[in-house]
Amino acid sequence: MAQSGIHAFLEMLADAGVEYLFGNPGTTELPLSDALVDHPRIRYILGLQEVPVMAMADGYAMASRRIGVVNLHISCGLGNAMGMLYNACREGTPLLVTAGQQDQRLKFQEPILWGDMVSVARPWTKCSVEVDRVEALPAAMRLAVQTALAPPTGPVFLALPLDVQLADATGLDLAPAGSLDTRVRPPLAAIRAAAEALAAARNPAILVGSRVQEADAVAELVAVAERLGAPVFSEPGHSHGRLAFPADNPLYAQTIPLWAPEIAERLSEFDVLLVAGTDLLREYVRHGDAPAIPRSTRLIHLDDSQREIGKNYVVEVGVLGDAKCGLAELAEQLDEQMSAQQRRQAEERGEARRARHREIQTKLRETIARRRDDRPMPGGVLMESLSRILPADVAVVEEAVTTTNSTFQRLGALRNTDGYFGHRGWALGWGLGCATGVQLAWPDRPVLAMLGEGAAMYGIQGLWSAARYGLPVTYVICNNAQYQILKAGAAGFGLPAASSGKFVGMDLTGPEIDMVALATALGVRAERVSEPEELADKVAQSLAASDGPRLFDVPIERSLSGPG
């Protein structure tokens, strides 16, 4: 029986377990839109612009641990989505990104909207191709899906010309890509060498990143840390992808700083550093020639990304393979290799770290408490107030770096690790749509999005999608009416005008954005809340409800300040 290319495309997606297709349609996507009418297995999630479309698919894929599927309009739609594609690339999110293309018979006329999308998408994808005939579609689909899901995971791109979408074919092999077991065990010799170096270390530490969480290896990481009595640092930045170590574990040492001199100072006491599931390192701004990792520190790097091991720093032991398998076997090897004296030393190190952890948390709470009566409320007061009402199973999406400041983690308020989503690519507009996608993946879990008003405006259309599909996301806008991170950065550079408190293009005033009116216009119930206790009560009620999205616009202090 003859079948059109676009119907074959949807059948393969459905057979691969795809439930949602995120998109914003145009002329070159009309065959897809038509085929999705009353489709029995795939639900189309409409976004009003490509930024929230891509961000929703990104959040859905990260939470569900399944491939996210996106359909964009031709060249202009792909162009609108490129910032979010960059985020997905940096995150390693498995996305199948598709876009319609003009009929190939018009190609050499360079018709309206046509463009070389394959070349545009290639730098930020693992695979970027245009399907040139319907008979090639099944093989292209299998290649794309398997490539996206193979470690290190990441987005792929397929351009689908109109003639391929509409062409009929018979006898196509529409079997989806086969299941792929990605748990590749690291070489035992490398694990033994790593265990030997760690067991003999005078003062070891651990630096972890998102790929530990994505490999479901948090428990195994905890076991290694506790055997060594070693502090565990998250990758640099106040927002750092997925949470790879329990924030309420006393060995959690929070994040390392952004700047190389401060990173080196923080890590200078450690003789051996175990690095797992992170890029070592992606620095933000250059601060001199001295390396972020002290030259005296010996490095052990475990990762499923061969490209990251030894890329920027020479490692003593490189361990290539799955983090869950690797950390589990590393814990076993430590049990075998550590002497009684080494175990006692590890216990002493661990107890010292636990005491230091308690001291840091106490000082942070005291710092925040001293400013609790300030209005507009400081960011730390906002975060501490919400930290007391977070449900144990909450999912938190953060895109308000200068306000959130890793405060939930630093206070030990996050009682699960899989529900944390922080910005990695830093292309703005991601958080609002990401939270919507997370809620689609986890309909039974409360979802809290902590957003800056500037970042939210890049993807504000995503509120309409949350309202349309009745998704009970709670959005908190941390509103200081400015691009505060840029002001802090300019001051950090020592720029002359910034040093005297003068800025151009960084204040969102004259007029200020009425976030409540904007959200209401997009179908989301919204209100402005200025008091921390009232905010905590209302956010708690919203997280417990299931009657659609809510937005709280919270005015916060506008001066550059610390955690309080």
Coordinates of C-alpha atoms in Angstrom, one line a residue:
M1 CA 0.0 0.0 0.0
A2 CA 1.4 3.4 -1.0
Q3 CA 2.1 5.8 1.8
S4 CA 3.3 9.5 1.8
G5 CA 6.6 10.5 3.1
I6 CA 5.1 12.5 6.0
H7 CA 2.8 9.7 7.1
A8 CA 5.8 7.3 7.1
F9 CA 7.7 9.9 9.2
L10 CA 4.9 10.0 11.8
E11 CA 4.5 6.3 11.8
M12 CA 8.2 5.8 12.6
L13 CA 8.1 8.4 15.4
A14 CA 5.0 6.8 17.0
D15 CA 6.6 3.3 16.8
A16 CA 9.7 4.8 18.5
G17 CA 7.5 5.8 21.4
V18 CA 7.2 9.5 20.6
E19 CA 4.2 11.1 22.3
Y20 CA 4.6 14.8 21.6
L21 CA 5.8 16.8 18.6
F22 CA 6.6 20.4 19.4
G23 CA 6.3 22.9 16.7
N24 CA 5.3 26.1 15.0
P25 CA 4.0 25.6 11.5
G26 CA 4.5 27.3 8.2
T27 CA 3.8 26.7 4.5
T28 CA 6.5 24.0 4.1
E29 CA 5.1 22.2 7.1
L30 CA 1.5 22.0 6.0
P31 CA 1.7 18.3 5.0
L32 CA 2.8 17.5 8.5
S33 CA 0.0 19.7 10.1
D34 CA -2.6 18.0 7.9
A35 CA -1.3 14.5 8.8
L36 CA -1.5 15.3 12.5
V37 CA -5.2 16.0 12.5
D38 CA -6.8 13.4 14.7
H39 CA -3.5 11.4 14.8
P40 CA -4.1 8.5 17.3
R41 CA -0.6 8.5 18.9
I42 CA 1.2 11.8 18.5
R43 CA 0.0 15.0 20.1
Y44 CA 1.1 18.3 18.5
I45 CA 2.2 21.0 21.0
L46 CA 1.9 24.4 19.5
G47 CA 4.3 27.2 20.4
L48 CA 3.9 30.8 19.1
Q49 CA 7.5 31.2 18.3
E50 CA 10.5 28.9 17.9
V51 CA 12.3 29.9 21.1
P52 CA 9.7 28.4 23.4
V53 CA 9.1 25.5 20.9
M54 CA 12.7 24.4 21.2
A55 CA 12.9 25.0 24.9
M56 CA 9.8 23.0 25.6
A57 CA 11.2 20.0 23.6
D58 CA 14.5 20.4 25.5
G59 CA 12.8 20.3 28.9
Y60 CA 10.7 17.4 27.9
A61 CA 13.6 15.4 26.6
M62 CA 15.8 16.0 29.7
A63 CA 13.0 15.1 32.1
S64 CA 11.6 12.1 30.2
R65 CA 15.0 10.8 29.1
R66 CA 13.5 10.2 25.7
I67 CA 14.2 11.9 22.4
G68 CA 12.4 15.2 22.0
V69 CA 11.0 16.0 18.5
V70 CA 10.7 19.5 17.1
N71 CA 9.3 20.7 13.8
L72 CA 10.2 24.2 12.7
H73 CA 9.3 26.4 9.8
I74 CA 11.9 26.6 7.0
S75 CA 15.0 28.9 7.2
C76 CA 13.4 31.8 9.2
G77 CA 12.0 29.4 11.8
L78 CA 15.3 27.6 12.1
G79 CA 17.0 31.0 12.5
N80 CA 14.7 31.9 15.3
A81 CA 15.4 28.6 17.1
M82 CA 19.2 28.7 16.8
G83 CA 19.8 30.1 20.3
M84 CA 17.9 27.2 21.9
L85 CA 19.6 24.8 19.5
Y86 CA 22.9 26.1 20.9
N87 CA 21.6 25.4 24.5
A88 CA 20.7 21.8 23.5
C89 CA 24.1 21.3 22.0
R90 CA 25.8 22.5 25.1
E91 CA 23.5 20.4 27.3
G92 CA 23.8 17.3 25.1
T93 CA 20.0 17.0 24.9
P94 CA 18.8 14.3 22.5
L95 CA 16.6 16.2 20.1
L96 CA 15.4 15.4 16.6
V97 CA 15.0 18.8 15.1
T98 CA 13.2 18.9 11.7
A99 CA 12.2 21.7 9.4
G100 CA 10.2 21.8 6.1
Q101 CA 12.2 22.7 3.0
Q102 CA 11.0 24.0 -0.4
D103 CA 10.3 21.5 -3.2
Q104 CA 13.7 20.4 -4.6
R105 CA 12.6 21.1 -8.1
L106 CA 12.6 24.8 -7.3
K107 CA 16.0 24.6 -5.6
F108 CA 18.1 26.4 -8.2
Q109 CA 15.6 29.2 -8.5
E110 CA 16.4 30.0 -4.8
P111 CA 12.7 30.3 -4.0
I112 CA 11.2 32.3 -1.2
L113 CA 12.3 31.0 2.3
W114 CA 14.7 28.5 0.8
G115 CA 18.2 28.2 2.5
D116 CA 21.0 25.9 3.2
M117 CA 19.7 24.8 6.5
V118 CA 21.9 21.8 6.7
S119 CA 25.0 24.0 6.9
V120 CA 23.3 26.4 9.3
A121 CA 22.4 23.6 11.8
R122 CA 25.6 21.5 11.4
P123 CA 27.9 23.3 14.0
W124 CA 25.4 22.7 16.8
T125 CA 24.2 19.2 15.9
K126 CA 25.7 15.7 15.9
C127 CA 24.2 15.1 12.4
S128 CA 22.6 17.5 9.9
V129 CA 21.2 16.2 6.6
E130 CA 18.5 16.9 4.0
V131 CA 16.4 14.0 2.9
D132 CA 16.5 14.0 -0.9
R133 CA 14.0 11.3 -1.7
V134 CA 11.2 9.5 0.1
E135 CA 12.9 6.1 -0.2
A136 CA 15.8 7.5 1.9
L137 CA 13.5 8.8 4.7
P138 CA 13.4 5.6 6.9
A139 CA 17.2 5.2 6.9
A140 CA 17.7 8.9 7.6
M141 CA 15.3 8.7 10.5
R142 CA 17.0 5.7 12.1
L143 CA 20.4 7.3 11.7
A144 CA 19.2 10.6 13.2
V145 CA 17.4 9.0 16.2
Q146 CA 20.3 6.6 17.1
T147 CA 22.9 9.4 16.7
A148 CA 20.9 11.7 19.0
L149 CA 20.7 9.0 21.7
A150 CA 24.2 7.6 21.5
P151 CA 26.7 8.9 24.1
P152 CA 27.5 11.7 24.2
T153 CA 23.9 12.5 23.4
G154 CA 22.9 15.7 21.5
P155 CA 20.6 17.2 18.9
V156 CA 20.3 16.2 15.2
F157 CA 18.7 18.0 12.3
L158 CA 16.7 16.7 9.3
A159 CA 15.4 19.0 6.5
L160 CA 12.3 17.6 4.9
P161 CA 11.6 19.0 1.4
L162 CA 7.9 19.3 0.4
D163 CA 8.3 16.9 -2.5
V164 CA 9.6 14.2 0.0
Q165 CA 6.8 14.9 2.4
L166 CA 4.2 14.5 -0.3
A167 CA 5.7 11.7 -2.4
D168 CA 4.0 8.3 -2.2
A169 CA 6.1 5.1 -1.9
T170 CA 5.4 1.4 -1.3
G171 CA 7.5 -1.2 0.5
L172 CA 9.3 1.2 2.8
D173 CA 11.0 -0.4 5.8
L174 CA 9.5 1.7 8.6
A175 CA 11.1 -0.1 11.5
P176 CA 12.3 2.5 14.0
A177 CA 15.8 2.7 15.3
G178 CA 16.7 -0.3 17.5
S179 CA 17.1 0.2 21.2
L180 CA 20.6 1.0 22.2
D181 CA 22.2 0.0 25.5
T182 CA 24.5 2.9 26.2
R183 CA 26.1 1.5 29.4
V184 CA 29.5 0.8 28.1
R185 CA 31.8 -0.3 31.0
P186 CA 35.1 1.5 31.3
P187 CA 38.3 -0.6 31.1
L188 CA 39.0 -2.3 34.5
A189 CA 42.6 -1.3 34.3
A190 CA 41.7 2.3 34.2
I191 CA 39.3 1.9 37.1
R192 CA 42.0 0.3 39.2
A193 CA 44.5 3.0 38.4
A194 CA 41.9 5.6 39.4
A195 CA 41.2 3.8 42.6
E196 CA 44.9 3.5 43.5
A197 CA 45.5 7.3 43.0
L198 CA 42.4 8.2 45.0
A199 CA 43.0 5.8 47.8
A200 CA 46.6 7.2 48.3
A201 CA 45.5 10.8 48.0
R202 CA 46.2 13.0 51.0
N203 CA 43.2 15.3 50.3
P204 CA 41.0 14.3 47.4
A205 CA 38.0 16.2 46.0
I206 CA 35.4 15.5 43.3
L207 CA 34.1 17.8 40.6
V208 CA 30.9 16.6 38.9
G209 CA 28.6 17.6 36.1
S210 CA 25.3 17.0 34.5
R211 CA 26.3 13.7 32.7
V212 CA 26.4 12.0 36.1
Q213 CA 22.7 12.8 36.7
E214 CA 21.9 11.9 33.1
A215 CA 23.5 8.5 33.5
D216 CA 21.5 7.9 36.7
A217 CA 24.7 7.6 38.6
V218 CA 24.1 9.9 41.6
A219 CA 23.9 7.0 44.2
E220 CA 27.1 5.6 42.8
L221 CA 28.8 9.0 43.1
V222 CA 27.6 9.3 46.7
A223 CA 29.2 6.0 47.5
V224 CA 32.6 7.0 46.1
A225 CA 32.5 10.4 47.9
E226 CA 31.6 8.8 51.2
R227 CA 34.4 6.2 50.9
L228 CA 36.9 9.0 50.3
G229 CA 35.4 11.5 52.7
A230 CA 35.8 13.9 49.8
P231 CA 34.0 17.2 49.1
V232 CA 31.9 17.2 45.9
F233 CA 31.8 20.4 43.8
S234 CA 29.4 21.1 41.1
E235 CA 30.7 22.4 37.7
P236 CA 31.3 26.1 37.6
G237 CA 28.6 28.7 37.5
H238 CA 25.7 29.6 39.7
S239 CA 23.5 27.5 37.4
H240 CA 25.0 24.3 36.3
G241 CA 22.8 22.0 34.4
R242 CA 21.5 19.0 36.2
L243 CA 22.2 18.4 39.9
A244 CA 24.6 15.5 40.1
F245 CA 25.0 15.3 43.9
P246 CA 22.4 15.7 46.7
A247 CA 22.3 19.2 47.9
D248 CA 21.5 18.1 51.5
N249 CA 24.4 15.7 51.7
P250 CA 27.0 17.2 54.1
L251 CA 29.8 16.4 51.6
Y252 CA 28.2 18.8 49.0
A253 CA 30.7 21.6 48.6
Q254 CA 28.5 23.7 46.3
T255 CA 29.7 25.1 42.9
I256 CA 33.2 26.2 42.0
P257 CA 33.5 29.8 40.9
L258 CA 33.3 31.2 37.4
W259 CA 36.7 32.8 37.2
A260 CA 40.0 30.9 36.9
P261 CA 41.9 32.6 39.8
E262 CA 39.0 31.9 42.2
I263 CA 38.7 28.3 40.9
A264 CA 42.4 27.7 41.4
E265 CA 42.2 29.2 44.9
R266 CA 39.2 27.0 45.8
L267 CA 40.9 23.8 44.6
S268 CA 44.4 24.5 45.7
E269 CA 44.2 22.4 48.9
F270 CA 43.5 19.2 47.0
D271 CA 46.2 16.9 45.7
V272 CA 43.9 14.6 43.6
L273 CA 40.7 15.7 41.8
L274 CA 38.2 13.1 40.4
V275 CA 36.3 14.7 37.6
A276 CA 33.1 13.0 36.4
G277 CA 30.6 13.8 33.7
T278 CA 31.6 17.4 33.1
D279 CA 33.5 19.6 30.6
L280 CA 36.8 20.5 32.2
L281 CA 36.5 23.5 32.0
R282 CA 34.4 25.9 30.0
E283 CA 35.5 29.2 31.3
Y284 CA 33.3 32.3 30.9
V285 CA 35.7 35.2 30.8
R286 CA 39.5 35.2 30.7
H287 CA 41.2 36.4 33.8
G288 CA 45.0 36.0 33.1
D289 CA 47.2 33.2 32.0
A290 CA 47.2 31.1 35.2
P291 CA 45.2 27.9 34.8
A292 CA 42.0 27.3 36.7
I293 CA 43.2 23.8 37.8
P294 CA 46.3 24.1 40.0
R295 CA 49.3 22.5 38.3
S296 CA 50.0 20.5 41.4
T297 CA 46.6 18.8 41.3
R298 CA 46.5 15.3 39.7
L299 CA 43.5 14.7 37.6
I300 CA 41.3 11.6 37.1
H301 CA 38.6 12.1 34.5
L302 CA 35.6 9.7 34.0
D303 CA 33.3 10.5 31.2
D304 CA 31.4 8.9 28.3
S305 CA 32.6 11.8 26.0
Q306 CA 36.1 11.0 24.7
R307 CA 36.4 14.5 23.5
E308 CA 36.3 16.0 27.0
I309 CA 38.9 13.8 28.6
G310 CA 42.2 15.6 28.5
K311 CA 40.9 18.4 26.2
N312 CA 42.0 21.3 28.3
Y313 CA 44.0 19.7 31.1
V314 CA 46.3 16.8 31.1
V315 CA 44.9 13.9 33.1
E316 CA 46.8 11.3 35.0
V317 CA 44.1 8.7 34.5
G318 CA 41.4 9.0 31.8
V319 CA 38.5 6.6 32.2
L320 CA 36.2 6.4 29.2
G321 CA 32.8 4.9 29.7
D322 CA 29.4 5.0 31.4
A323 CA 29.4 7.0 34.7
K324 CA 27.0 4.6 36.5
C325 CA 29.1 1.5 35.7
G326 CA 32.4 3.4 36.2
L327 CA 31.5 4.9 39.6
A328 CA 30.0 1.6 40.9
E329 CA 33.2 -0.3 40.0
L330 CA 35.4 2.5 41.4
A331 CA 33.6 2.2 44.7
E332 CA 34.3 -1.6 44.7
Q333 CA 37.9 -1.0 43.9
L334 CA 38.3 1.5 46.7
D335 CA 36.9 -1.1 49.1
E336 CA 39.5 -3.5 47.9
Q337 CA 42.5 -1.1 47.8
M338 CA 42.0 1.2 50.8
S339 CA 44.0 0.2 53.9
A340 CA 42.7 0.5 57.4
Q341 CA 44.7 3.7 57.9
Q342 CA 43.4 5.2 54.7
R343 CA 39.8 4.5 55.8
R344 CA 40.4 6.2 59.1
Q345 CA 41.8 9.2 57.3
A346 CA 38.8 9.3 55.0
E347 CA 36.4 9.2 57.9
E348 CA 38.3 12.2 59.5
R349 CA 38.2 14.1 56.3
G350 CA 34.5 13.5 55.9
E351 CA 33.7 14.6 59.4
A352 CA 35.7 17.8 58.9
R353 CA 33.8 18.5 55.7
R354 CA 30.5 17.9 57.4
A355 CA 31.3 20.4 60.1
R356 CA 32.4 22.9 57.5
H357 CA 29.2 22.3 55.5
R358 CA 27.0 23.1 58.6
E359 CA 29.0 26.2 59.3
I360 CA 28.6 27.5 55.8
Q361 CA 24.9 26.9 55.8
T362 CA 24.5 28.6 59.2
K363 CA 26.4 31.7 58.1
L364 CA 24.4 31.9 54.9
R365 CA 21.1 31.8 56.8
E366 CA 22.4 34.5 59.2
T367 CA 23.4 36.7 56.3
I368 CA 20.0 36.4 54.6
A369 CA 18.1 36.9 57.9
R370 CA 19.9 40.3 58.5
R371 CA 18.2 41.6 55.4
R372 CA 14.8 40.0 55.7
D373 CA 13.0 43.4 56.3
D374 CA 14.6 45.1 53.3
R375 CA 12.2 46.2 50.5
P376 CA 12.2 45.5 47.7
M377 CA 13.3 42.1 49.0
P378 CA 16.9 40.9 48.3
G379 CA 17.2 37.8 46.1
G380 CA 18.5 35.8 49.0
V381 CA 15.4 36.6 51.0
L382 CA 13.2 35.5 48.1
M383 CA 15.1 32.2 47.7
E384 CA 15.2 31.4 51.4
S385 CA 11.5 32.0 51.8
L386 CA 10.7 29.6 48.9
S387 CA 13.3 27.1 50.2
R388 CA 11.1 26.4 53.2
I389 CA 8.0 25.3 51.1
L390 CA 9.6 23.2 48.3
P391 CA 7.9 19.8 48.0
A392 CA 10.3 16.8 48.1
D393 CA 9.5 15.9 44.5
V394 CA 9.6 19.4 43.1
A395 CA 11.2 20.1 39.7
V396 CA 13.0 23.5 39.7
V397 CA 14.0 25.2 36.5
E398 CA 16.3 28.2 37.0
E399 CA 17.0 31.1 34.6
A400 CA 17.7 33.9 37.0
V401 CA 21.3 33.5 37.8
T402 CA 22.0 36.7 39.8
T403 CA 18.9 36.1 42.0
T404 CA 18.9 32.4 42.5
N405 CA 22.7 32.2 43.1
S406 CA 22.5 28.5 43.8
T407 CA 20.7 29.3 47.1
F408 CA 18.4 26.3 47.1
Q409 CA 21.4 24.0 46.8
R410 CA 23.5 26.0 49.3
L411 CA 20.7 25.7 51.8
G412 CA 20.2 22.0 51.1
A413 CA 16.6 22.7 50.1
L414 CA 16.5 20.4 47.1
R415 CA 15.6 17.0 48.3
N416 CA 15.8 15.3 44.9
T417 CA 18.5 15.6 42.3
D418 CA 16.7 14.6 39.1
G419 CA 14.3 17.6 39.4
Y420 CA 16.9 20.4 39.0
F421 CA 17.4 22.1 35.6
G422 CA 19.9 24.9 35.3
H423 CA 21.0 26.9 32.3
R424 CA 24.0 25.5 30.5
G425 CA 24.1 27.1 27.1
W426 CA 23.1 30.5 28.5
A427 CA 21.1 31.5 25.4
L428 CA 18.2 33.4 27.0
G429 CA 14.5 32.5 26.8
W430 CA 15.1 28.8 27.7
G431 CA 13.7 28.6 31.2
L432 CA 10.1 29.4 30.6
G433 CA 9.7 26.9 27.8
C434 CA 11.9 24.3 29.5
A435 CA 9.6 24.3 32.6
T436 CA 6.6 23.7 30.3
G437 CA 8.3 20.7 28.7
V438 CA 9.3 19.3 32.1
Q439 CA 5.6 19.5 33.2
L440 CA 4.5 17.6 30.1
A441 CA 7.1 14.9 30.9
W442 CA 6.1 14.8 34.6
P443 CA 2.4 15.6 34.9
D444 CA 2.3 14.3 38.5
R445 CA 5.2 16.4 39.8
P446 CA 5.1 20.1 40.8
V447 CA 7.2 22.3 38.6
L448 CA 8.6 25.7 39.7
A449 CA 10.3 28.0 37.2
M450 CA 12.6 30.7 38.7
L451 CA 13.0 33.3 35.9
G452 CA 14.5 36.7 35.5
E453 CA 12.2 39.2 33.8
G454 CA 14.8 39.9 31.1
A455 CA 15.3 36.2 30.3
A456 CA 11.6 35.5 30.4
M457 CA 10.9 38.2 27.7
Y458 CA 13.0 36.2 25.2
G459 CA 10.5 33.3 25.4
I460 CA 7.4 34.9 26.9
Q461 CA 5.1 33.4 24.2
G462 CA 5.6 30.1 26.0
L463 CA 3.1 31.2 28.6
W464 CA 0.4 30.9 26.0
S465 CA 1.3 27.2 25.4
A466 CA 1.2 26.5 29.1
A467 CA -2.3 28.0 29.3
R468 CA -3.5 26.3 26.1
Y469 CA -2.7 22.9 27.4
G470 CA -3.6 23.6 31.0
L471 CA -0.1 22.8 32.4
P472 CA 0.2 23.7 36.1
V473 CA 3.6 25.3 36.1
T474 CA 4.4 27.9 38.7
Y475 CA 6.4 30.8 37.3
V476 CA 8.2 33.2 39.6
I477 CA 9.6 36.3 37.9
C478 CA 12.5 37.7 39.9
N479 CA 12.0 41.2 38.7
N480 CA 14.8 43.8 39.1
A481 CA 14.0 45.6 35.8
Q482 CA 17.5 45.2 34.5
Y483 CA 20.1 42.9 32.9
Q484 CA 21.9 42.7 36.3
I485 CA 24.4 40.0 35.2
L486 CA 25.7 42.4 32.5
K487 CA 26.1 45.2 35.0
A488 CA 28.0 42.8 37.3
G489 CA 30.2 41.7 34.4
A490 CA 31.0 45.2 33.3
A491 CA 31.9 46.1 36.8
G492 CA 34.1 42.9 37.0
F493 CA 36.0 44.1 33.9
G494 CA 36.7 47.4 35.6
L495 CA 35.1 49.3 32.8
P496 CA 35.2 53.1 33.6
A497 CA 31.5 54.0 33.2
A498 CA 30.4 50.8 34.9
S499 CA 32.7 51.4 37.8
S500 CA 30.9 54.7 38.4
G501 CA 27.5 52.9 38.2
K502 CA 26.6 54.2 34.7
F503 CA 25.2 51.8 32.0
V504 CA 23.7 51.9 28.6
G505 CA 21.0 49.4 27.4
M506 CA 20.9 47.4 30.6
D507 CA 17.8 48.9 32.4
L508 CA 14.3 47.7 31.5
T509 CA 12.6 50.9 32.6
G510 CA 10.8 53.8 30.9
P511 CA 8.5 51.9 30.6
E512 CA 8.8 49.0 32.9
I513 CA 7.3 45.7 31.7
D514 CA 3.9 44.9 33.2
M515 CA 4.5 41.2 33.6
V516 CA 1.1 40.6 35.2
A517 CA -0.8 42.2 32.4
L518 CA 1.4 40.4 29.8
A519 CA 0.8 37.0 31.4
T520 CA -2.9 37.7 31.8
A521 CA -3.1 38.5 28.1
L522 CA -1.5 35.2 27.3
G523 CA -4.0 33.3 29.4
V524 CA -2.1 32.8 32.6
R525 CA -3.3 33.9 36.0
A526 CA -0.8 36.3 37.5
E527 CA -0.3 38.7 40.3
R528 CA 2.5 40.9 41.8
V529 CA 3.7 39.8 45.3
S530 CA 6.1 41.9 47.3
E531 CA 6.3 40.2 50.7
P532 CA 8.3 37.0 51.2
E533 CA 5.8 35.3 53.5
E534 CA 2.9 36.0 51.2
L535 CA 5.0 34.8 48.3
A536 CA 5.9 31.5 50.0
D537 CA 2.3 30.8 50.9
K538 CA 1.0 31.5 47.4
V539 CA 3.7 29.5 45.7
A540 CA 3.1 26.6 48.0
Q541 CA -0.6 26.7 47.1
S542 CA 0.2 26.9 43.4
L543 CA 2.6 24.0 43.5
A544 CA -0.1 21.9 45.2
A545 CA -2.7 22.8 42.7
S546 CA -3.4 21.3 39.3
D547 CA -5.6 23.8 37.7
G548 CA -3.3 25.4 35.1
P549 CA -0.3 27.8 35.2
R550 CA 0.2 30.6 37.7
L551 CA 2.7 33.5 37.5
F552 CA 4.0 35.6 40.4
D553 CA 5.9 38.8 39.5
V554 CA 8.2 39.6 42.4
P555 CA 10.0 43.0 42.7
I556 CA 13.5 42.5 44.1
E557 CA 16.3 44.9 44.9
R558 CA 17.9 46.6 42.0
S559 CA 21.4 47.2 43.3
L560 CA 24.3 44.8 42.9
S561 CA 24.6 42.8 46.1
G562 CA 25.7 39.5 47.7
P563 CA 23.7 36.4 48.7
G564 CA 21.5 38.2 51.2

